[in-house]
Coordinates of C-alpha atoms in Angstrom, one line a residue:
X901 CA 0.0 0.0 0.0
X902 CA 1.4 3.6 -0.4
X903 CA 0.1 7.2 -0.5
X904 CA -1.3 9.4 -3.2
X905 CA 1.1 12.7 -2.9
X906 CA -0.9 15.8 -3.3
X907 CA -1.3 17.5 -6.3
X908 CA -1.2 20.8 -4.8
X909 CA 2.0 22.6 -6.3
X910 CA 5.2 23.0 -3.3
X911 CA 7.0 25.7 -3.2
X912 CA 10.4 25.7 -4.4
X913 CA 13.4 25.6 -2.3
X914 CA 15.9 28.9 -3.1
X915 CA 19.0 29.2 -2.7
X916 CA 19.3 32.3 0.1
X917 CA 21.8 35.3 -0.7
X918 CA 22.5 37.8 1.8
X919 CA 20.9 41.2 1.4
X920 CA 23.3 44.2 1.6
X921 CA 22.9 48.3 1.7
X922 CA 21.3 49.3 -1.8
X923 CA 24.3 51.4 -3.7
X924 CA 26.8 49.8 -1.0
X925 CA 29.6 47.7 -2.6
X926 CA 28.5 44.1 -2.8
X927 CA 31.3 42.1 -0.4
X928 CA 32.5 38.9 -2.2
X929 CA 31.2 36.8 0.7
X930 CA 27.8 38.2 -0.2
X931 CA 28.0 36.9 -3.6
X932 CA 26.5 33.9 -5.2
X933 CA 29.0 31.5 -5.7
X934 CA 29.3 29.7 -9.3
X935 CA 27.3 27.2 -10.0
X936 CA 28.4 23.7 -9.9
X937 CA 31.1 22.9 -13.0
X938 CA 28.5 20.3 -14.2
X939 CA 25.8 23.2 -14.7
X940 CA 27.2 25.4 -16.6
X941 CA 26.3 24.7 -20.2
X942 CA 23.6 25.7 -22.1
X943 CA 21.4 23.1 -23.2
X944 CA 21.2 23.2 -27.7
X945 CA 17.4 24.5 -27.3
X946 CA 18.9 28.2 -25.7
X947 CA 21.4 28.7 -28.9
X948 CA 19.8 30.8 -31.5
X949 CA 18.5 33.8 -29.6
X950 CA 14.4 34.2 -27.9
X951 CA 12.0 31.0 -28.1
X952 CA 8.7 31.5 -29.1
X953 CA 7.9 35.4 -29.4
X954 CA 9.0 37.9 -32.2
X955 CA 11.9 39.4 -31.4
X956 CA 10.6 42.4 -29.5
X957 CA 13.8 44.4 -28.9
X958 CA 15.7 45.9 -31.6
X959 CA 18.0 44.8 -33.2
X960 CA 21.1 45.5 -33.4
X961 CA 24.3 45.6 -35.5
X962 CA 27.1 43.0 -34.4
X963 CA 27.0 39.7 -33.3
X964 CA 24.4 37.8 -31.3
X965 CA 25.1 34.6 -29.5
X966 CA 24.2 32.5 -26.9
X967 CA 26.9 31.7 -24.0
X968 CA 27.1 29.7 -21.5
X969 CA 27.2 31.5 -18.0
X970 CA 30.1 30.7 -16.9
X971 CA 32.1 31.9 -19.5
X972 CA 30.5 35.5 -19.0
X973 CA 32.9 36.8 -16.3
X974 CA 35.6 36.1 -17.8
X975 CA 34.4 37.7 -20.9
X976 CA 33.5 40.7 -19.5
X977 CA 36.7 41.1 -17.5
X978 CA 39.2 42.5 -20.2
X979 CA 35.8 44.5 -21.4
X980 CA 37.6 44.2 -25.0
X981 CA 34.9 43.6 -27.6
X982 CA 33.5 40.3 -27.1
X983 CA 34.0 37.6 -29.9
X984 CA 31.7 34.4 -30.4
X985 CA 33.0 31.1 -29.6
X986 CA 33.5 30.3 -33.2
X987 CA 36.4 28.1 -34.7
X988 CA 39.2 29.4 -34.9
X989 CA 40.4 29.6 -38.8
X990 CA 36.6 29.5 -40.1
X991 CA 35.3 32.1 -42.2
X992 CA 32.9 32.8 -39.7
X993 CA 35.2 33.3 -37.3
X994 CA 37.4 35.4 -40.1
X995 CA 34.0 37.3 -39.7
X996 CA 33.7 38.1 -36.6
X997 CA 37.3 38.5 -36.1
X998 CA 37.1 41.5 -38.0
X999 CA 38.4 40.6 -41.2
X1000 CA 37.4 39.7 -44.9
X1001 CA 35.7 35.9 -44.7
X1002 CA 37.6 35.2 -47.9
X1003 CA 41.1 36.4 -46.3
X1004 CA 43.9 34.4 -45.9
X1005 CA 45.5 33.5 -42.7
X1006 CA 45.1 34.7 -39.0
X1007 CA 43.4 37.6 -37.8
X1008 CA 45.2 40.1 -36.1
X1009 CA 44.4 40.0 -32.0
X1010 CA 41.4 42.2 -30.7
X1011 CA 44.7 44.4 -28.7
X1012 CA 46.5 44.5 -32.0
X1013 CA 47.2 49.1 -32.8
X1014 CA 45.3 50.1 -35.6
X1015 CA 42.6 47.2 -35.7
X1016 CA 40.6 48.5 -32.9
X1017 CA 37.8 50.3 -35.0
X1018 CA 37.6 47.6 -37.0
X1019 CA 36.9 44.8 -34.4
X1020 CA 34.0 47.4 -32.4
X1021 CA 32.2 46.9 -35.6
X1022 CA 31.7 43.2 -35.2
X1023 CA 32.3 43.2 -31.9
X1024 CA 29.4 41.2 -29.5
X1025 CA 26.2 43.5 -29.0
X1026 CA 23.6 40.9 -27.7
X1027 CA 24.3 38.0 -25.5
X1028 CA 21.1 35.4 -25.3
X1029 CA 20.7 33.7 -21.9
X1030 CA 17.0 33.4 -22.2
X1031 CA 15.0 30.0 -22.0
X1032 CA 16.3 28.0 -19.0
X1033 CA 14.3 25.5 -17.2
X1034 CA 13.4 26.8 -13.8
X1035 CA 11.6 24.4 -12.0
X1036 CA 14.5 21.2 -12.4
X1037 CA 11.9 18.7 -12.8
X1038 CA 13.2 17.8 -16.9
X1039 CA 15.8 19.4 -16.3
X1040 CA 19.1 17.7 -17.4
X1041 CA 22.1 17.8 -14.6
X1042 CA 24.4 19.4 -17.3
X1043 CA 22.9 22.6 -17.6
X1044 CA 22.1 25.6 -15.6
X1045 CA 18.9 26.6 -14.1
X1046 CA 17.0 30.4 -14.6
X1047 CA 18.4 30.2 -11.2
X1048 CA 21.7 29.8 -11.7
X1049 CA 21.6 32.3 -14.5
X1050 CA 20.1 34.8 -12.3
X1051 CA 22.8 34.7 -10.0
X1052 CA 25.9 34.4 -12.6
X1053 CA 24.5 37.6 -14.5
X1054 CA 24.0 39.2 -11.5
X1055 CA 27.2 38.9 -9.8
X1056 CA 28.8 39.6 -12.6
X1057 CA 27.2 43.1 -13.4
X1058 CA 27.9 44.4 -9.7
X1059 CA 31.6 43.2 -10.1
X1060 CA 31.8 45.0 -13.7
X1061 CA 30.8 48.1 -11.5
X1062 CA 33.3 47.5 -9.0
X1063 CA 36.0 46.4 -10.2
X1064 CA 36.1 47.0 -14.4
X1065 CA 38.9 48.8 -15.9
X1066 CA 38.4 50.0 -19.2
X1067 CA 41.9 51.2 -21.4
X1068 CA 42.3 54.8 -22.6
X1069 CA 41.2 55.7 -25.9
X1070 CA 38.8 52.1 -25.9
X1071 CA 35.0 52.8 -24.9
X1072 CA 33.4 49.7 -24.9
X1073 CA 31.0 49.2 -27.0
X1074 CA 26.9 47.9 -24.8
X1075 CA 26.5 44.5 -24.9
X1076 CA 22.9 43.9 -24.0
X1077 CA 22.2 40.4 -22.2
X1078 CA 18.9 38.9 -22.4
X1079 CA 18.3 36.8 -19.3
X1080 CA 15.1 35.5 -17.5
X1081 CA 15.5 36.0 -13.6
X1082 CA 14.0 34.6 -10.6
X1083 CA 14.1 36.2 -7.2
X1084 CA 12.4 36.0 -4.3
X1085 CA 12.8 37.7 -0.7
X1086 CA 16.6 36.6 -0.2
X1087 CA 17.9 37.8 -3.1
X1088 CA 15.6 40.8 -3.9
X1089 CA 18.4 43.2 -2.7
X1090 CA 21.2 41.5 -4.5
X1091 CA 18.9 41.7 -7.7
X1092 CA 18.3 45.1 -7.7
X1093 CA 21.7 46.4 -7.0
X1094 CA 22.4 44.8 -10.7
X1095 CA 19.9 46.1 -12.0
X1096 CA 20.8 49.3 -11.2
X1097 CA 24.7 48.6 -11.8
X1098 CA 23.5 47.9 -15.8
X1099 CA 22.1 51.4 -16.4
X1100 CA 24.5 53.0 -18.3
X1101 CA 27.1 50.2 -17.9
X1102 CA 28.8 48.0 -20.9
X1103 CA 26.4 45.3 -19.5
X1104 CA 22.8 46.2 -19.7
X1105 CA 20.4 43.5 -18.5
X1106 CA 17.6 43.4 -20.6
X1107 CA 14.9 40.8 -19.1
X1108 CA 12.2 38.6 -20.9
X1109 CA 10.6 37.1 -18.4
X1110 CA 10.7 37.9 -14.9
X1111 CA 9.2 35.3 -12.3
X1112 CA 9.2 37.3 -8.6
X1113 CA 8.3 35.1 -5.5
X1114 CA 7.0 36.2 -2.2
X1115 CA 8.3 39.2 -2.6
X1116 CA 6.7 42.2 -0.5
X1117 CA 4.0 44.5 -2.5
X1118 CA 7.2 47.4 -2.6
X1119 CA 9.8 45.3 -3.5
X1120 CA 7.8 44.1 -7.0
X1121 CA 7.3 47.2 -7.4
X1122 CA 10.9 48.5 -7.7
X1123 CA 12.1 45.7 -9.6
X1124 CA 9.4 46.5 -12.1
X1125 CA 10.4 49.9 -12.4
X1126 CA 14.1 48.9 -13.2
X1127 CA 13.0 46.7 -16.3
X1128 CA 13.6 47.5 -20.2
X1129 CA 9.7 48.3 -21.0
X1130 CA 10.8 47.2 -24.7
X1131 CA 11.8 43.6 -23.4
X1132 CA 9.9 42.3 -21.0
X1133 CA 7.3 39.3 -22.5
X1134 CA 6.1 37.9 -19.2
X1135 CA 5.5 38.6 -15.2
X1136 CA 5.2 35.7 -13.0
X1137 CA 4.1 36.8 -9.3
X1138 CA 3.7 34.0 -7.0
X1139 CA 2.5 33.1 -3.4
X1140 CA 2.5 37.5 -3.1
X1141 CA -0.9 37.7 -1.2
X1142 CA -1.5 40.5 -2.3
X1143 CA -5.4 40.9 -2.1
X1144 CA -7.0 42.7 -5.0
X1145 CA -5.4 46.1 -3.0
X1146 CA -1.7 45.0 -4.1
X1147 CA -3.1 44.0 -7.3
X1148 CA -4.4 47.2 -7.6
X1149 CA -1.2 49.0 -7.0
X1150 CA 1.1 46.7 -8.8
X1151 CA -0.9 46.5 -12.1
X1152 CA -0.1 49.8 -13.7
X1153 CA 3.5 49.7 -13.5
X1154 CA 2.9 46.1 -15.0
X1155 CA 0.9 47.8 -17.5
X1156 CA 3.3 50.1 -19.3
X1157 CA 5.1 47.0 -20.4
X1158 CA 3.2 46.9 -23.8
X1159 CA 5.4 43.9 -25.8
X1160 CA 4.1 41.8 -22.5
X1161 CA 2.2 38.6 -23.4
X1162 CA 1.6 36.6 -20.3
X1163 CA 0.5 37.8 -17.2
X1164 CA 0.7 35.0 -14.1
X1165 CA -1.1 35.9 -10.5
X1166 CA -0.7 32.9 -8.8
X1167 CA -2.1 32.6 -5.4
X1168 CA -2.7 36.0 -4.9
X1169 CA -6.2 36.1 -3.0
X1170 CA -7.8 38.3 -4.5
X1171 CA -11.6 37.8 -4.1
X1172 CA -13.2 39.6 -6.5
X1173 CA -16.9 39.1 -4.5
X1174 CA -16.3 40.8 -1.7
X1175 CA -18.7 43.2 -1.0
X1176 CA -16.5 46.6 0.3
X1177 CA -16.6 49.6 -1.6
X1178 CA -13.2 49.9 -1.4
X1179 CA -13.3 46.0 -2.9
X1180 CA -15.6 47.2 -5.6
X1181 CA -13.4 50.2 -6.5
X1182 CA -10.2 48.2 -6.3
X1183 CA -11.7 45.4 -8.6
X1184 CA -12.4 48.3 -10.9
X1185 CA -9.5 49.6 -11.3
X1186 CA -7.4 46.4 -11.9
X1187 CA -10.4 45.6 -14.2
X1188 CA -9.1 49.5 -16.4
X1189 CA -5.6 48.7 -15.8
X1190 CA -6.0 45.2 -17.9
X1191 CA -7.5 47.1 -20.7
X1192 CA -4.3 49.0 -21.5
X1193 CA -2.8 45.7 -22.7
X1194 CA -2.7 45.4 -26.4
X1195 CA -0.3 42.2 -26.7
X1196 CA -1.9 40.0 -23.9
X1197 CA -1.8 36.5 -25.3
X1198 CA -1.5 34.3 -21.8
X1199 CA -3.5 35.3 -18.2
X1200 CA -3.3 32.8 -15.3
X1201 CA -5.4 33.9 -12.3
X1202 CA -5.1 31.0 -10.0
X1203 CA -7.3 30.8 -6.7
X1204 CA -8.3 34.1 -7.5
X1205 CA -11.9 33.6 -6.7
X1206 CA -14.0 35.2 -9.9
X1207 CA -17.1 33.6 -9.3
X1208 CA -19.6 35.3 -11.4
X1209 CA -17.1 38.2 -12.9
X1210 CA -15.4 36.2 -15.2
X1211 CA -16.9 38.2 -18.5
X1212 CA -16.3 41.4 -16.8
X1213 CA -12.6 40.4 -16.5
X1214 CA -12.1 38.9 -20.0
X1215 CA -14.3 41.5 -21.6
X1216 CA -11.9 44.3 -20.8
X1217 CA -9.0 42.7 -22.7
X1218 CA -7.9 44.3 -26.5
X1219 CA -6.9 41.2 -28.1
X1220 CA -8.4 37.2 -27.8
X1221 CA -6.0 35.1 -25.4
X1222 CA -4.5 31.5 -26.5
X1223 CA -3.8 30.9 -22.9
X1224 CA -6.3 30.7 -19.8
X1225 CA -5.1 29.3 -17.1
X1226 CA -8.6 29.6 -14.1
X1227 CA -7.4 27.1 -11.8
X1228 CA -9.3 27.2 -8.6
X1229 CA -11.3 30.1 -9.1
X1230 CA -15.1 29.1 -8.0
X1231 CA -16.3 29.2 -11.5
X1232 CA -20.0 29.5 -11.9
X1233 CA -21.9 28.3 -14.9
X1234 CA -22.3 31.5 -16.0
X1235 CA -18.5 32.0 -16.4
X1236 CA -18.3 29.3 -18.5
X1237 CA -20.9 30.2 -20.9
X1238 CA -19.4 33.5 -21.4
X1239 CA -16.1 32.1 -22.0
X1240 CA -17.6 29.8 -24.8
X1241 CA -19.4 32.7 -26.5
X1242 CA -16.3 34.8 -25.9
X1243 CA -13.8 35.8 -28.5
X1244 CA -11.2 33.9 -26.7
X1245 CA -13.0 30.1 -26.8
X1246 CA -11.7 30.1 -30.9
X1247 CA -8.3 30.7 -30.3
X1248 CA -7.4 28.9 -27.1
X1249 CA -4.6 26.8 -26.9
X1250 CA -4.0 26.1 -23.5
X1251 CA -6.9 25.8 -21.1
X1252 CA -6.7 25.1 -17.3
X1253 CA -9.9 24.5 -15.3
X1254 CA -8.4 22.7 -12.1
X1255 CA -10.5 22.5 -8.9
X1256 CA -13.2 24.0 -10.6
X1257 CA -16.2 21.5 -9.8
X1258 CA -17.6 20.6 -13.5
X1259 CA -19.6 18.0 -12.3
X1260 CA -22.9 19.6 -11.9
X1261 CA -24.9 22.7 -13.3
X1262 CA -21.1 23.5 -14.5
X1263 CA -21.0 20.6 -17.0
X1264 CA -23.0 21.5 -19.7
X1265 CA -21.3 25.0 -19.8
X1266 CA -17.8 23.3 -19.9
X1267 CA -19.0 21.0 -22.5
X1268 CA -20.1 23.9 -24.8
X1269 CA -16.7 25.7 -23.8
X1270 CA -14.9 22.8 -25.0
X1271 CA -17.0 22.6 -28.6
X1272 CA -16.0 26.5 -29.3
X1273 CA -12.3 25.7 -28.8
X1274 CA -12.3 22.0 -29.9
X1275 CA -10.4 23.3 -33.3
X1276 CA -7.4 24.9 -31.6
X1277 CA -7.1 23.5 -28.4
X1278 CA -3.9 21.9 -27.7
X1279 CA -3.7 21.3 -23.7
X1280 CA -6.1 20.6 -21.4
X1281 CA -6.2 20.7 -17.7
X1282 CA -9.0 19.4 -15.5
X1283 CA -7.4 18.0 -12.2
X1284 CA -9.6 17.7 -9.3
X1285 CA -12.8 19.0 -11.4
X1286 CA -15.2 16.2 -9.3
X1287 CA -15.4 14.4 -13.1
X1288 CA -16.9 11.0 -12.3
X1289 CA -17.6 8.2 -14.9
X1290 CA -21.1 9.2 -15.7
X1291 CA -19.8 13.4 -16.5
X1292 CA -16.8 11.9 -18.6
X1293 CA -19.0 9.8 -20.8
X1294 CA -21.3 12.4 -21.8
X1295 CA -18.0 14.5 -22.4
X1296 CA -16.4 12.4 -24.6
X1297 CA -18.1 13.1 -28.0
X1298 CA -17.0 16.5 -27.7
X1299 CA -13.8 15.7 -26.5
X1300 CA -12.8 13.6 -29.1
X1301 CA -13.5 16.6 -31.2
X1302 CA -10.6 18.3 -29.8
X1303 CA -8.2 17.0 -32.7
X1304 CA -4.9 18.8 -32.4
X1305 CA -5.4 18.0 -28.4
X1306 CA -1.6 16.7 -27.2
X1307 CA -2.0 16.7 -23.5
X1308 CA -4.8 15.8 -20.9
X1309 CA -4.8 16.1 -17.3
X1310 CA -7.1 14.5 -15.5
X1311 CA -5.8 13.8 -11.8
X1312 CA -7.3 13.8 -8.9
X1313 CA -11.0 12.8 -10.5
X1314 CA -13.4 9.5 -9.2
X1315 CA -12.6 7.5 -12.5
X1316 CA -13.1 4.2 -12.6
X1317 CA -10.6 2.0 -14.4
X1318 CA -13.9 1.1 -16.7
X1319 CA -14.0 5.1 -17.7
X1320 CA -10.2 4.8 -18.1
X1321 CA -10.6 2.2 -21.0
X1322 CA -13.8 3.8 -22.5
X1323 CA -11.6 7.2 -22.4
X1324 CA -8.6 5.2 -24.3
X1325 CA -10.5 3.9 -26.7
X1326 CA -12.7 6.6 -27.9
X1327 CA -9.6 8.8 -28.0
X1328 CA -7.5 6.8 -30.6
X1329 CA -9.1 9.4 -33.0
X1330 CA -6.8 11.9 -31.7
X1331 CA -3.9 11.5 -33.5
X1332 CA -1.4 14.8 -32.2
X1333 CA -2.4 12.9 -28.4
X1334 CA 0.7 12.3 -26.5
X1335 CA 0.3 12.7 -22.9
X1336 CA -2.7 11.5 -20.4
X1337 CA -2.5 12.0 -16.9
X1338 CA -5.1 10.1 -15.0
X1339 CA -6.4 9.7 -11.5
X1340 CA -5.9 6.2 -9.7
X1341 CA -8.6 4.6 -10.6
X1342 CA -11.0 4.7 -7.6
X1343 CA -11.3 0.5 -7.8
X1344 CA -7.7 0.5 -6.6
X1345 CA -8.6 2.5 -3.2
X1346 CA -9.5 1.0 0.2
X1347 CA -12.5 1.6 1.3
X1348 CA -13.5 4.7 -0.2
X1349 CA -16.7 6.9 0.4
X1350 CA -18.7 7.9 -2.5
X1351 CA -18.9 10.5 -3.5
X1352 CA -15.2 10.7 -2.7
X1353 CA -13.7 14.4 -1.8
X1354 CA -10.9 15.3 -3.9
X1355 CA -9.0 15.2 -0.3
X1356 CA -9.4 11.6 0.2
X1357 CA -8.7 10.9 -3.5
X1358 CA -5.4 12.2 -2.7
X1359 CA -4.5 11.1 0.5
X1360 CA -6.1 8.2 0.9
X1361 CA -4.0 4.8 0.3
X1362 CA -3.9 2.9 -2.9
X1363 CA -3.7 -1.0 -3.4
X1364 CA -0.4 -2.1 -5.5
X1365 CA -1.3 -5.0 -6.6
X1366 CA -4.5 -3.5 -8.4
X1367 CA -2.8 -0.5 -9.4
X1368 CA -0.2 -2.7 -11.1
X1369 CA -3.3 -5.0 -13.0
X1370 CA -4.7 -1.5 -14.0
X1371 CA -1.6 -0.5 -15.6
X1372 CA -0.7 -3.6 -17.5
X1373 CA -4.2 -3.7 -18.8
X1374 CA -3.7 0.3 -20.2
X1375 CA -0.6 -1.3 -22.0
X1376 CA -2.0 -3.9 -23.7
X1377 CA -4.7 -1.6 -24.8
X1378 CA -2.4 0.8 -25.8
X1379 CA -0.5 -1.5 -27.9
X1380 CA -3.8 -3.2 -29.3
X1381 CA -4.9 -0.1 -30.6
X1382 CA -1.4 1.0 -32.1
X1383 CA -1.1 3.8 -30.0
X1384 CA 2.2 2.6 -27.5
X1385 CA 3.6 6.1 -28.1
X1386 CA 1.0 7.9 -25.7
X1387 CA 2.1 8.4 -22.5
X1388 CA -0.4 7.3 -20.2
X1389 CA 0.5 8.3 -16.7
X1390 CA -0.6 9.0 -13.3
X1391 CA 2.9 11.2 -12.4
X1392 CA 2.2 14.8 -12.4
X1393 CA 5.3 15.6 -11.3
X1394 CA 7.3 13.4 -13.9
X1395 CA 6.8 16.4 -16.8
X1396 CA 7.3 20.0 -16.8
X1397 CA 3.5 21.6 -17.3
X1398 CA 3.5 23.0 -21.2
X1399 CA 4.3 26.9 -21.3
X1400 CA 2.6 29.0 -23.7
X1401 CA 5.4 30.2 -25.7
X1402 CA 6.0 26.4 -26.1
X1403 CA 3.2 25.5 -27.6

C-alpha cells in the first residue's frame, strides 16, 4: 500500500543570498558562488536567440550569440569587444574577427594598434541567456537553471561596477544580455543592485521574463520599475498575497510594459466578490488597468476567486487570449458560458480549469466551452474537477473533437478503471495525443466513500497490486490499438506543465 502525494504545487526551495545596503559595494562573501562545473552549459534548445515570441527588442548591428554562464565573467573582465565562440580559422570566425571571410590567414588580436575600430564593428552586442528551465523537474544535470543564470548575471554586473577597468582611448561598445530572472525575498536586494549597476554600464540586463516570489507588494514594485519596457514578454508573481489592494497597485506599473504577453497571479487572493466599496473600486481599477494591454496572449489567475465576474474580466482585454489558465477560481456556470461565446473560446490553446467543480450545473457549460475551442485547443487541464464516470462519458463526444489535443490532465478525479478504457479507446481518434494524466482509478482505493472528496482521493492509500493490473491492462490496450507512443500516466510531477510560448 502507499500514499497518493498531493497535487497541490510545493514551493520551491531557493538558494538564500545575503541582502546588503542598496548602492553599498557588494562584499564577495555576499556573492552567489558559481554554480556547480556540471551546470554550466547551455542546453542546444537556448542557442539561436528568444524561443517563441517575435523578437521584441531591436535589433542591433554585431553579433548575437548565446553563452554559457560561466564563461560571462571572464568575458567581461578585459571588457575588449567580445567575440563568439566560433572556430578558430573558419570564415565565420574570419568574420567576426574582424576581417574579410575570404582572407587568408590569422586575424590580427582584438589588442593588436590600428585594428581596434575595426573589431568594435563586429564586436558582441547581444548576448542570449533566455529559456532555461526553472523548476528542475526535466531538467538535465548538465545545464544551468533560470536560477543559476540569475545569480551568474547578476554577480557579474555588480563586479563589472566594481571592479572594471576600461583602457584609454577604448569605450566599450553595450553588450545587451537577455536573461530570464527569478528572485524572491533573499535575493531581492542582490537583484536590484544589478539592476541598477547595468544602467548605463557595458552590460545592460535586458529581461524577458521575470518570475518574482514572495516578494513584498514594494519590492515588486521597484524591480518592475528597473525593467527595459521594450523587453519584457512575461510577469510571474507567485505566493504574493497580495489581495485585489496590491493588485491594484502593482498592475499599472505592470501595464506600461506593452510587448508583455503573459501575465501570471498565482495565489494571490484576491476575491473579486467581496462586498467593500473599497473591494468594488479596487476590482475596478485592476479591471481598467488590464485594458491598457494590447499584446496579452497568456492570463493565469489561480485561486483568485471570480465567481460570477469572469466576463467582466475577460471583456476588458484588446486582443483574444490563447492561454487561460482559471485554476481554482469558483467558476459559476455562467462564467463558463461566457467564455464559450467569448472571443477567446476560438483561439485557445491552452486551457486550465483545475478545482473548478464541473460536475454539476457546470457541465454543460464546460461542454459547450470545450465545442467553441475543440479546433485549436492543444492542452487541457482538469485535475480535481469532481469528473466521475457518468460526466466523462457524456463528455467524450465532444472531447474527441478536440483534434490537435496533445496533453490531458485528469488527476485527482473519481474514475473508474472502466471510464479509463472507455476514455482510451474513444480517444484513438486523436492522432497529435501524446500525454494522459489520469487519476488512480478509484477500484484501486480501500474503502473509499462515494462520492469521494478530492481530499481523500489524494491522501487516501492505494492498493499495488491492483494498481499494477490497472496499468498492465492500459498497455495492452495501448498497444492493441497502435497507440504505444501515448504516454499514459498517473505522475504529475514526472513532466514540466507546457508553457505558452512552447506550444
Amino acid at each position: 500500500m502507499y500514499r497518493v502525494a498531493s497535487c497541490l504545487a510545493q514551493r520551491d526551495a531557493h538558494a538564500c543570498v545575503p541582502e546588503h545596503t542598496a548602492g553599498a559595494p557588494v562584499p564577495a562573501s555576499c556573492l552567489p558562488g558559481p554554480a556547480p562545473a556540471a551546470s554550466r552549459a547551455l542546453p542546444p534548445a537556448v542557442q539561436g536567440g528568444l524561443h517563441g515570441q517575435e523578437d521584441c527588442c531591436a535589433s542591433r548591428a554585431g553579433a548575437h550569440v548565446a553563452l554559457p554562464a560561466a564563461q560571462l565573467p571572464a568575458a567581461v573582465a578585459g571588457m575588449c569587444p567580445l567575440q563568439p565562440s566560433l572556430a578558430a580559422g573558419t570564415p565565420q570566425h574570419r568574420e567576426h574577427a574582424g576581417c574579410d571571410p575570404g582572407a587568408d590567414g590569422p586575424a590580427p588580436h582584438p589588442r593588436d594598434g590600428g585594428w581596434h575600430t575595426a573589431s568594435l564593428q563586429h564586436a558582441l552586442r547581444v548576448l542570449d541567456m533566455t529559456g532555461l528551465l526553472d523548476d528542475g523537474v526535466e531538467q538535465d544535470p548538465g545545464t544551468m537553471s533560470m536560477w543559476d543564470c540569475t545569480a551568474a548575471v547578476a554577480r557579474t554586473c555588480i563586479a563589472q561596477q566594481q571592479g572594471g577597468t576600461v583602457e584609454p582611448g577604448q569605450a566599450p561598445l553595450p553588450v545587451e544580455v537577455r536573461v530570464d530572472l527569478r528572485v524572491n525575498r533573499a535575493s531581492y536586494a542582490f537583484l536590484r543592485e544589478a539592476l541598477r549597476s547595468s544602467v548605463g554600464s557595458p552590460l545592460r540586463l535586458c529581461c524577458r521574463d521575470l518570475r518574482a516570489e514572495d516578494l513584498p507588494m514594494r519590492n515588486t514594485v521597484a524591480l518592475l520599475q528597473l525593467l527595459d519596457a521594450g523587453c519584457l514578454r512575461r510577469v510571474d508573481l507567485r505566493f504574493n498575497n497580495l489581495g485585489l489592494r496590491g493588485l491594484s497597485v502593482i498592475i499599472p506599473h505592470v501595464a506600461r510594459f506593452q510587448h508583455l504577453a503573459s501575465l501570471r497571479l498565482h495565489y494571490v487572493h484576491g476575491d473579486s466578490r467581496q462586498p467593500s466599496v473599497d473591494g468594488e473600486d479596487n476590482f475596478r481599477y485592476f479591471l481598467a488597468q488590464m485594458g491598457r494591454f494590447t499584446c496579452l496572449r497568456e492570463l493565469s489567475m489561480g485561486s483568485s476567486l471570480l465567481s460570477g465576474r469572469l466576463d467582466q474580466l475577460l471583456s476588458t482585454l484588446q486582443s483574444p487570449l490563447e492561454s487561460l489558465e482559471l485554476a481554482f477560481c469558483a467558476l459559476l456556470p455562467e462564467d463558463l458560458r461566457f467564455l464559450a461565446r467569448s472571443p477567446h473560446a476560438v483561439h485557445l490553446k491552452k486551457l486550465d480549469l483545475s478545482g473548478n467543480d464541473l460536475s454539476g450545473g457546470q457541465l454543460e457549460p464546460f461542454q459547450g466551452l470545450l465545442q467553441a475551442a475543440a479546433a485549436t485547443l492543444l492542452h487541457l487541464e482538469l485535475t480535481e474537477c469532481q469528473l466521475a464516470d457518468p460526466q466523462l462519458l457524456s463528455t467524450l463526444p465532444v472531447l474527441t473533437r478536440c483534434a490537435s489535443l496533445r496533453y490531458l490532465g485528469l488527476y485527482g478525479n473519481p474514475l473508474s478503471m472502466a471510464g479509463l478504457k472507455e476514455l482510451l479507446r474513444d480517444s484513438v481518434v486523436q492522432a497529435e495525443l501524446r500525454t494522459v494524466v489520469h487519476p488512480f482509478p478509484v477500484d484501486c482505493y480501500e474503502g473509499l466513500p462515494w462520492p469521494p472528496p478530492a481530499s481523500v482521493l489524494l491522501e487516501a492509500s492505494i492498493n499495488e497490486e491492483k494498481f499494477a493490473r490497472v496499468e498492465a491492462e492500459l498497455h495492452q490496450l495501448l498497444l492493441a490499438s497502435g497507440r504505444a507512443h501515448v504516454l499514459w500516466t498517473t505522475d504529475i510531477y514526472g513532466r514540466l506543465a507546457a508553457d505558452y510560448f512552447s506550444l
